[in-house]
Amino acid sequence: MTKNQPKVSVLFLLFSILFTVCLITANLLGTKQIALGPINVTGGLLIFPISYIINDCVCEVWGFRKARLLIWTGFLMNFFFVSVCALCDAIPGAPYWNNDEGFHAIFGLAPRIALASFVAFLAGSFINAYVMSRMKIKSKGKNFSWRAIASTLLGEGADSLLFFPLAFWGVIPTSELPVLMLWQVLLKTAYEVIVLPLTIHVVNYVKKYENEDVYDNGIDYGILNIFNI
């Protein structure tokens, strides 16, 4: 007897791959501090907001359940990447290898930073997806732009509020933490606003191509119910 299995589309698969690549790349770029005019931020700011845009697109087209699968897939792949990097960093280099310091600076993510990053990512991503889902139901699918910005603002806010204290409390002066958090949220949200026309175009195209426009009426929002897609 053949059992029908839940399926995912090619476009969802491509979104998932890009989502994971963004998370891993953000970890690597985050090892560099860059200056945007008078503001100093991590290099991860260049790409990390794209993960929230993808989250919005997936939640808007396929609903919270597919977004939940996307978030956990990205988290597990990112955890695998960071773990393998930490293992490689801990193994002594070959006798002729003379770049331990450079390798460690890029791939030797401190356990505290890694833990803060994972906790903040999960909280921010699920808040983003939940807000997007509930607002879509309440607005009957209208006002996508407002929903995308509001969900990102809340998700990125939760991400920054968790990450910076967990990662840098006692390392960065306490008075500087609120400033850093505020700039991160504002810049990431501004990123979303700037690319919003492209996001709208992508969402409309995917809805039409997939013939999907899911409303999450009566679903289970439990974040651990991964295989209910």
PDB file of C-alpha atoms in Angstrom:
ATOM      1  CA  MET A   1       0.000   0.000   0.000  1.00  0.00           C
ATOM      2  CA  THR A   2       1.406   3.395  -1.001  1.00  0.00           C
ATOM      3  CA  LYS A   3       1.113   6.129   1.596  1.00  0.00           C
ATOM      4  CA  ASN A   4       0.713   9.683   0.400  1.00  0.00           C
ATOM      5  CA  GLN A   5       3.579  11.805   1.679  1.00  0.00           C
ATOM      6  CA  PRO A   6       3.552  15.589   2.104  1.00  0.00           C
ATOM      7  CA  LYS A   7       5.446  17.282  -0.696  1.00  0.00           C
ATOM      8  CA  VAL A   8       7.286  20.544  -1.119  1.00  0.00           C
ATOM      9  CA  SER A   9       7.715  22.483  -4.330  1.00  0.00           C
ATOM     10  CA  VAL A  10      10.921  23.240  -6.196  1.00  0.00           C
ATOM     11  CA  LEU A  11      10.527  26.941  -5.414  1.00  0.00           C
ATOM     12  CA  PHE A  12      10.180  26.193  -1.704  1.00  0.00           C
ATOM     13  CA  LEU A  13      13.304  24.055  -1.928  1.00  0.00           C
ATOM     14  CA  LEU A  14      15.205  26.910  -3.569  1.00  0.00           C
ATOM     15  CA  PHE A  15      13.999  29.347  -0.900  1.00  0.00           C
ATOM     16  CA  SER A  16      15.192  26.907   1.758  1.00  0.00           C
ATOM     17  CA  ILE A  17      18.644  26.616   0.202  1.00  0.00           C
ATOM     18  CA  LEU A  18      19.008  30.389  -0.075  1.00  0.00           C
ATOM     19  CA  PHE A  19      17.764  30.810   3.513  1.00  0.00           C
ATOM     20  CA  THR A  20      20.406  28.405   4.822  1.00  0.00           C
ATOM     21  CA  VAL A  21      23.167  29.972   2.742  1.00  0.00           C
ATOM     22  CA  CYS A  22      22.229  33.399   4.124  1.00  0.00           C
ATOM     23  CA  LEU A  23      22.479  32.181   7.727  1.00  0.00           C
ATOM     24  CA  ILE A  24      25.863  30.519   7.222  1.00  0.00           C
ATOM     25  CA  THR A  25      27.247  33.450   5.244  1.00  0.00           C
ATOM     26  CA  ALA A  26      26.045  35.887   7.905  1.00  0.00           C
ATOM     27  CA  ASN A  27      28.056  33.947  10.487  1.00  0.00           C
ATOM     28  CA  LEU A  28      31.219  34.307   8.406  1.00  0.00           C
ATOM     29  CA  LEU A  29      30.684  37.962   7.507  1.00  0.00           C
ATOM     30  CA  GLY A  30      29.843  38.691  11.130  1.00  0.00           C
ATOM     31  CA  THR A  31      33.507  38.218  12.061  1.00  0.00           C
ATOM     32  CA  LYS A  32      34.265  41.587  10.449  1.00  0.00           C
ATOM     33  CA  GLN A  33      33.189  44.961  11.784  1.00  0.00           C
ATOM     34  CA  ILE A  34      32.330  47.418   9.015  1.00  0.00           C
ATOM     35  CA  ALA A  35      31.600  51.138   8.994  1.00  0.00           C
ATOM     36  CA  LEU A  36      28.455  52.476   7.353  1.00  0.00           C
ATOM     37  CA  GLY A  37      29.230  56.155   7.617  1.00  0.00           C
ATOM     38  CA  PRO A  38      29.377  56.943  11.341  1.00  0.00           C
ATOM     39  CA  ILE A  39      27.743  53.629  12.289  1.00  0.00           C
ATOM     40  CA  ASN A  40      29.767  50.489  13.051  1.00  0.00           C
ATOM     41  CA  VAL A  41      28.021  47.169  12.443  1.00  0.00           C
ATOM     42  CA  THR A  42      28.963  43.571  11.722  1.00  0.00           C
ATOM     43  CA  GLY A  43      29.400  42.406   8.145  1.00  0.00           C
ATOM     44  CA  GLY A  44      26.533  39.993   8.687  1.00  0.00           C
ATOM     45  CA  LEU A  45      24.152  42.924   8.324  1.00  0.00           C
ATOM     46  CA  LEU A  46      24.786  42.786   4.563  1.00  0.00           C
ATOM     47  CA  ILE A  47      22.994  39.476   4.196  1.00  0.00           C
ATOM     48  CA  PHE A  48      21.214  38.406   7.402  1.00  0.00           C
ATOM     49  CA  PRO A  49      18.086  40.537   6.736  1.00  0.00           C
ATOM     50  CA  ILE A  50      17.538  38.508   3.562  1.00  0.00           C
ATOM     51  CA  SER A  51      16.651  35.550   5.796  1.00  0.00           C
ATOM     52  CA  TYR A  52      13.742  37.561   7.223  1.00  0.00           C
ATOM     53  CA  ILE A  53      12.597  38.518   3.731  1.00  0.00           C
ATOM     54  CA  ILE A  54      12.612  34.840   2.718  1.00  0.00           C
ATOM     55  CA  ASN A  55      10.743  34.003   5.924  1.00  0.00           C
ATOM     56  CA  ASP A  56       8.083  36.580   4.999  1.00  0.00           C
ATOM     57  CA  CYS A  57       7.763  35.200   1.458  1.00  0.00           C
ATOM     58  CA  VAL A  58       7.427  31.585   2.588  1.00  0.00           C
ATOM     59  CA  CYS A  59       4.925  32.426   5.331  1.00  0.00           C
ATOM     60  CA  GLU A  60       2.867  34.580   2.968  1.00  0.00           C
ATOM     61  CA  VAL A  61       2.671  31.971   0.202  1.00  0.00           C
ATOM     62  CA  TRP A  62       2.795  28.595   1.989  1.00  0.00           C
ATOM     63  CA  GLY A  63       1.847  29.518   5.546  1.00  0.00           C
ATOM     64  CA  PHE A  64       3.340  29.179   9.023  1.00  0.00           C
ATOM     65  CA  ARG A  65       3.828  25.412   8.865  1.00  0.00           C
ATOM     66  CA  LYS A  66       6.204  25.640   5.907  1.00  0.00           C
ATOM     67  CA  ALA A  67       7.931  28.629   7.539  1.00  0.00           C
ATOM     68  CA  ARG A  68       8.419  26.494  10.667  1.00  0.00           C
ATOM     69  CA  LEU A  69      10.076  23.781   8.568  1.00  0.00           C
ATOM     70  CA  LEU A  70      12.242  26.425   6.896  1.00  0.00           C
ATOM     71  CA  ILE A  71      13.376  27.912  10.220  1.00  0.00           C
ATOM     72  CA  TRP A  72      14.316  24.570  11.771  1.00  0.00           C
ATOM     73  CA  THR A  73      16.084  23.429   8.606  1.00  0.00           C
ATOM     74  CA  GLY A  74      18.133  26.621   8.535  1.00  0.00           C
ATOM     75  CA  PHE A  75      18.887  26.332  12.245  1.00  0.00           C
ATOM     76  CA  LEU A  76      20.069  22.716  12.031  1.00  0.00           C
ATOM     77  CA  MET A  77      22.248  23.324   8.967  1.00  0.00           C
ATOM     78  CA  ASN A  78      23.761  26.395  10.609  1.00  0.00           C
ATOM     79  CA  PHE A  79      24.372  24.417  13.819  1.00  0.00           C
ATOM     80  CA  PHE A  80      26.061  21.673  11.798  1.00  0.00           C
ATOM     81  CA  PHE A  81      28.277  24.208  10.026  1.00  0.00           C
ATOM     82  CA  VAL A  82      29.315  25.962  13.249  1.00  0.00           C
ATOM     83  CA  SER A  83      29.966  22.627  14.983  1.00  0.00           C
ATOM     84  CA  VAL A  84      32.203  21.322  12.195  1.00  0.00           C
ATOM     85  CA  CYS A  85      34.076  24.639  12.100  1.00  0.00           C
ATOM     86  CA  ALA A  86      34.618  24.477  15.878  1.00  0.00           C
ATOM     87  CA  LEU A  87      35.885  20.889  15.594  1.00  0.00           C
ATOM     88  CA  CYS A  88      38.297  21.789  12.799  1.00  0.00           C
ATOM     89  CA  ASP A  89      39.474  24.838  14.742  1.00  0.00           C
ATOM     90  CA  ALA A  90      40.168  22.675  17.809  1.00  0.00           C
ATOM     91  CA  ILE A  91      42.246  20.084  15.916  1.00  0.00           C
ATOM     92  CA  PRO A  92      45.979  21.006  15.916  1.00  0.00           C
ATOM     93  CA  GLY A  93      47.232  22.310  12.603  1.00  0.00           C
ATOM     94  CA  ALA A  94      49.755  20.503  10.424  1.00  0.00           C
ATOM     95  CA  PRO A  95      53.436  21.257  11.155  1.00  0.00           C
ATOM     96  CA  TYR A  96      53.698  23.487   8.084  1.00  0.00           C
ATOM     97  CA  TRP A  97      50.400  25.290   8.792  1.00  0.00           C
ATOM     98  CA  ASN A  98      51.024  28.816  10.021  1.00  0.00           C
ATOM     99  CA  ASN A  99      47.620  30.475   9.819  1.00  0.00           C
ATOM    100  CA  ASP A 100      45.913  29.239  12.994  1.00  0.00           C
ATOM    101  CA  GLU A 101      45.205  32.774  14.151  1.00  0.00           C
ATOM    102  CA  GLY A 102      43.488  33.781  10.911  1.00  0.00           C
ATOM    103  CA  PHE A 103      41.477  30.558  10.744  1.00  0.00           C
ATOM    104  CA  HIS A 104      40.351  30.937  14.353  1.00  0.00           C
ATOM    105  CA  ALA A 105      39.326  34.554  13.795  1.00  0.00           C
ATOM    106  CA  ILE A 106      36.911  33.490  11.040  1.00  0.00           C
ATOM    107  CA  PHE A 107      35.745  30.001  11.989  1.00  0.00           C
ATOM    108  CA  GLY A 108      36.368  29.799  15.739  1.00  0.00           C
ATOM    109  CA  LEU A 109      33.049  31.250  16.836  1.00  0.00           C
ATOM    110  CA  ALA A 110      33.086  31.512  20.633  1.00  0.00           C
ATOM    111  CA  PRO A 111      30.562  29.185  22.329  1.00  0.00           C
ATOM    112  CA  ARG A 112      28.865  32.148  23.995  1.00  0.00           C
ATOM    113  CA  ILE A 113      28.445  33.958  20.663  1.00  0.00           C
ATOM    114  CA  ALA A 114      27.196  30.815  18.962  1.00  0.00           C
ATOM    115  CA  LEU A 115      24.630  30.109  21.690  1.00  0.00           C
ATOM    116  CA  ALA A 116      23.415  33.712  21.660  1.00  0.00           C
ATOM    117  CA  SER A 117      23.121  33.602  17.882  1.00  0.00           C
ATOM    118  CA  PHE A 118      21.105  30.372  17.892  1.00  0.00           C
ATOM    119  CA  VAL A 119      18.696  31.495  20.632  1.00  0.00           C
ATOM    120  CA  ALA A 120      18.169  34.917  19.052  1.00  0.00           C
ATOM    121  CA  PHE A 121      17.660  33.451  15.578  1.00  0.00           C
ATOM    122  CA  LEU A 122      15.006  30.969  16.690  1.00  0.00           C
ATOM    123  CA  ALA A 123      13.104  33.534  18.745  1.00  0.00           C
ATOM    124  CA  GLY A 124      13.250  36.264  16.108  1.00  0.00           C
ATOM    125  CA  SER A 125      12.388  33.981  13.187  1.00  0.00           C
ATOM    126  CA  PHE A 126       9.402  32.362  14.873  1.00  0.00           C
ATOM    127  CA  ILE A 127       8.058  35.701  16.090  1.00  0.00           C
ATOM    128  CA  ASN A 128       8.414  37.047  12.539  1.00  0.00           C
ATOM    129  CA  ALA A 129       6.541  34.071  11.060  1.00  0.00           C
ATOM    130  CA  TYR A 130       3.816  34.065  13.729  1.00  0.00           C
ATOM    131  CA  VAL A 131       3.110  37.794  13.403  1.00  0.00           C
ATOM    132  CA  MET A 132       3.077  37.515   9.613  1.00  0.00           C
ATOM    133  CA  SER A 133       0.638  34.599   9.774  1.00  0.00           C
ATOM    134  CA  ARG A 134      -1.763  36.151  12.285  1.00  0.00           C
ATOM    135  CA  MET A 135      -1.773  39.537  10.581  1.00  0.00           C
ATOM    136  CA  LYS A 136      -2.590  37.905   7.241  1.00  0.00           C
ATOM    137  CA  ILE A 137      -5.658  36.251   8.746  1.00  0.00           C
ATOM    138  CA  LYS A 138      -6.781  39.437  10.472  1.00  0.00           C
ATOM    139  CA  SER A 139      -6.288  41.593   7.367  1.00  0.00           C
ATOM    140  CA  LYS A 140      -7.772  38.935   5.052  1.00  0.00           C
ATOM    141  CA  GLY A 141      -4.606  38.908   2.994  1.00  0.00           C
ATOM    142  CA  LYS A 142      -4.398  42.653   2.445  1.00  0.00           C
ATOM    143  CA  ASN A 143      -1.619  45.108   3.276  1.00  0.00           C
ATOM    144  CA  PHE A 144       1.320  42.784   2.631  1.00  0.00           C
ATOM    145  CA  SER A 145       3.783  45.681   2.825  1.00  0.00           C
ATOM    146  CA  TRP A 146       2.669  46.677   6.310  1.00  0.00           C
ATOM    147  CA  ARG A 147       2.615  43.073   7.477  1.00  0.00           C
ATOM    148  CA  ALA A 148       6.130  42.408   6.159  1.00  0.00           C
ATOM    149  CA  ILE A 149       7.554  45.512   7.842  1.00  0.00           C
ATOM    150  CA  ALA A 150       5.727  44.973  11.151  1.00  0.00           C
ATOM    151  CA  SER A 151       6.703  41.304  11.405  1.00  0.00           C
ATOM    152  CA  THR A 152      10.329  42.090  10.574  1.00  0.00           C
ATOM    153  CA  LEU A 153      10.441  44.922  13.095  1.00  0.00           C
ATOM    154  CA  LEU A 154       9.173  42.634  15.872  1.00  0.00           C
ATOM    155  CA  GLY A 155      11.281  39.669  14.801  1.00  0.00           C
ATOM    156  CA  GLU A 156      14.488  41.654  14.387  1.00  0.00           C
ATOM    157  CA  GLY A 157      13.722  43.461  17.647  1.00  0.00           C
ATOM    158  CA  ALA A 158      13.482  40.169  19.531  1.00  0.00           C
ATOM    159  CA  ASP A 159      16.622  38.904  17.789  1.00  0.00           C
ATOM    160  CA  SER A 160      18.675  41.945  18.811  1.00  0.00           C
ATOM    161  CA  LEU A 161      17.221  42.155  22.336  1.00  0.00           C
ATOM    162  CA  LEU A 162      18.323  38.579  22.961  1.00  0.00           C
ATOM    163  CA  PHE A 163      21.574  38.410  21.016  1.00  0.00           C
ATOM    164  CA  PHE A 164      23.457  41.440  22.277  1.00  0.00           C
ATOM    165  CA  PRO A 165      22.943  40.938  26.033  1.00  0.00           C
ATOM    166  CA  LEU A 166      23.601  37.185  25.764  1.00  0.00           C
ATOM    167  CA  ALA A 167      26.686  37.647  23.602  1.00  0.00           C
ATOM    168  CA  PHE A 168      28.238  40.854  24.883  1.00  0.00           C
ATOM    169  CA  TRP A 169      27.062  41.508  28.463  1.00  0.00           C
ATOM    170  CA  GLY A 170      30.209  42.306  30.426  1.00  0.00           C
ATOM    171  CA  VAL A 171      32.268  42.591  27.213  1.00  0.00           C
ATOM    172  CA  ILE A 172      30.794  45.774  25.731  1.00  0.00           C
ATOM    173  CA  PRO A 173      29.983  48.687  28.063  1.00  0.00           C
ATOM    174  CA  THR A 174      26.393  48.295  29.242  1.00  0.00           C
ATOM    175  CA  SER A 175      25.535  51.824  28.120  1.00  0.00           C
ATOM    176  CA  GLU A 176      26.482  50.896  24.536  1.00  0.00           C
ATOM    177  CA  LEU A 177      24.249  47.844  24.255  1.00  0.00           C
ATOM    178  CA  PRO A 178      20.922  49.703  23.755  1.00  0.00           C
ATOM    179  CA  VAL A 179      22.510  51.834  21.020  1.00  0.00           C
ATOM    180  CA  LEU A 180      23.845  48.775  19.205  1.00  0.00           C
ATOM    181  CA  MET A 181      20.507  46.986  19.475  1.00  0.00           C
ATOM    182  CA  LEU A 182      18.561  49.982  18.234  1.00  0.00           C
ATOM    183  CA  TRP A 183      20.809  50.504  15.211  1.00  0.00           C
ATOM    184  CA  GLN A 184      20.654  46.823  14.293  1.00  0.00           C
ATOM    185  CA  VAL A 185      16.845  46.816  14.368  1.00  0.00           C
ATOM    186  CA  LEU A 186      16.524  50.099  12.453  1.00  0.00           C
ATOM    187  CA  LEU A 187      19.053  49.170   9.767  1.00  0.00           C
ATOM    188  CA  LYS A 188      17.654  45.669   9.232  1.00  0.00           C
ATOM    189  CA  THR A 189      14.116  47.038   8.989  1.00  0.00           C
ATOM    190  CA  ALA A 190      15.293  49.740   6.585  1.00  0.00           C
ATOM    191  CA  TYR A 191      16.855  46.965   4.503  1.00  0.00           C
ATOM    192  CA  GLU A 192      13.454  45.289   4.299  1.00  0.00           C
ATOM    193  CA  VAL A 193      11.737  48.545   3.301  1.00  0.00           C
ATOM    194  CA  ILE A 194      14.273  49.258   0.541  1.00  0.00           C
ATOM    195  CA  VAL A 195      13.856  45.846  -1.105  1.00  0.00           C
ATOM    196  CA  LEU A 196      10.099  45.686  -0.448  1.00  0.00           C
ATOM    197  CA  PRO A 197       9.132  46.323  -4.101  1.00  0.00           C
ATOM    198  CA  LEU A 198      11.223  43.304  -5.139  1.00  0.00           C
ATOM    199  CA  THR A 199       9.761  41.225  -2.298  1.00  0.00           C
ATOM    200  CA  ILE A 200       6.211  42.063  -3.407  1.00  0.00           C
ATOM    201  CA  HIS A 201       7.043  41.123  -6.997  1.00  0.00           C
ATOM    202  CA  VAL A 202       8.548  37.785  -5.901  1.00  0.00           C
ATOM    203  CA  VAL A 203       5.595  36.954  -3.635  1.00  0.00           C
ATOM    204  CA  ASN A 204       3.050  37.726  -6.366  1.00  0.00           C
ATOM    205  CA  TYR A 205       4.975  35.655  -8.899  1.00  0.00           C
ATOM    206  CA  VAL A 206       5.317  32.660  -6.559  1.00  0.00           C
ATOM    207  CA  LYS A 207       1.636  32.780  -5.595  1.00  0.00           C
ATOM    208  CA  LYS A 208       0.652  32.715  -9.241  1.00  0.00           C
ATOM    209  CA  TYR A 209       3.188  30.072 -10.244  1.00  0.00           C
ATOM    210  CA  GLU A 210       2.427  27.782  -7.316  1.00  0.00           C
ATOM    211  CA  ASN A 211      -1.295  28.572  -7.215  1.00  0.00           C
ATOM    212  CA  GLU A 212      -0.881  28.871  -3.453  1.00  0.00           C
ATOM    213  CA  ASP A 213      -2.023  31.514  -0.976  1.00  0.00           C
ATOM    214  CA  VAL A 214      -2.327  29.810   2.395  1.00  0.00           C
ATOM    215  CA  TYR A 215      -4.295  31.174   5.359  1.00  0.00           C
ATOM    216  CA  ASP A 216      -3.368  29.574   8.680  1.00  0.00           C
ATOM    217  CA  ASN A 217      -6.867  29.179  10.078  1.00  0.00           C
ATOM    218  CA  GLY A 218      -6.988  26.761  13.003  1.00  0.00           C
ATOM    219  CA  ILE A 219      -3.415  25.484  12.700  1.00  0.00           C
ATOM    220  CA  ASP A 220      -1.107  24.370  15.502  1.00  0.00           C
ATOM    221  CA  TYR A 221       1.521  27.087  16.054  1.00  0.00           C
ATOM    222  CA  GLY A 222       3.703  24.858  18.230  1.00  0.00           C
ATOM    223  CA  ILE A 223       7.266  25.427  17.108  1.00  0.00           C
ATOM    224  CA  LEU A 224       8.312  21.795  17.674  1.00  0.00           C
ATOM    225  CA  ASN A 225       5.653  20.251  15.428  1.00  0.00           C
ATOM    226  CA  ILE A 226       8.156  20.278  12.552  1.00  0.00           C
ATOM    227  CA  PHE A 227       6.769  17.535  10.340  1.00  0.00           C
ATOM    228  CA  ASN A 228       3.227  18.893  10.267  1.00  0.00           C
ATOM    229  CA  ILE A 229       3.550  20.631   6.909  1.00  0.00           C
TER     230      ILE A 229
END
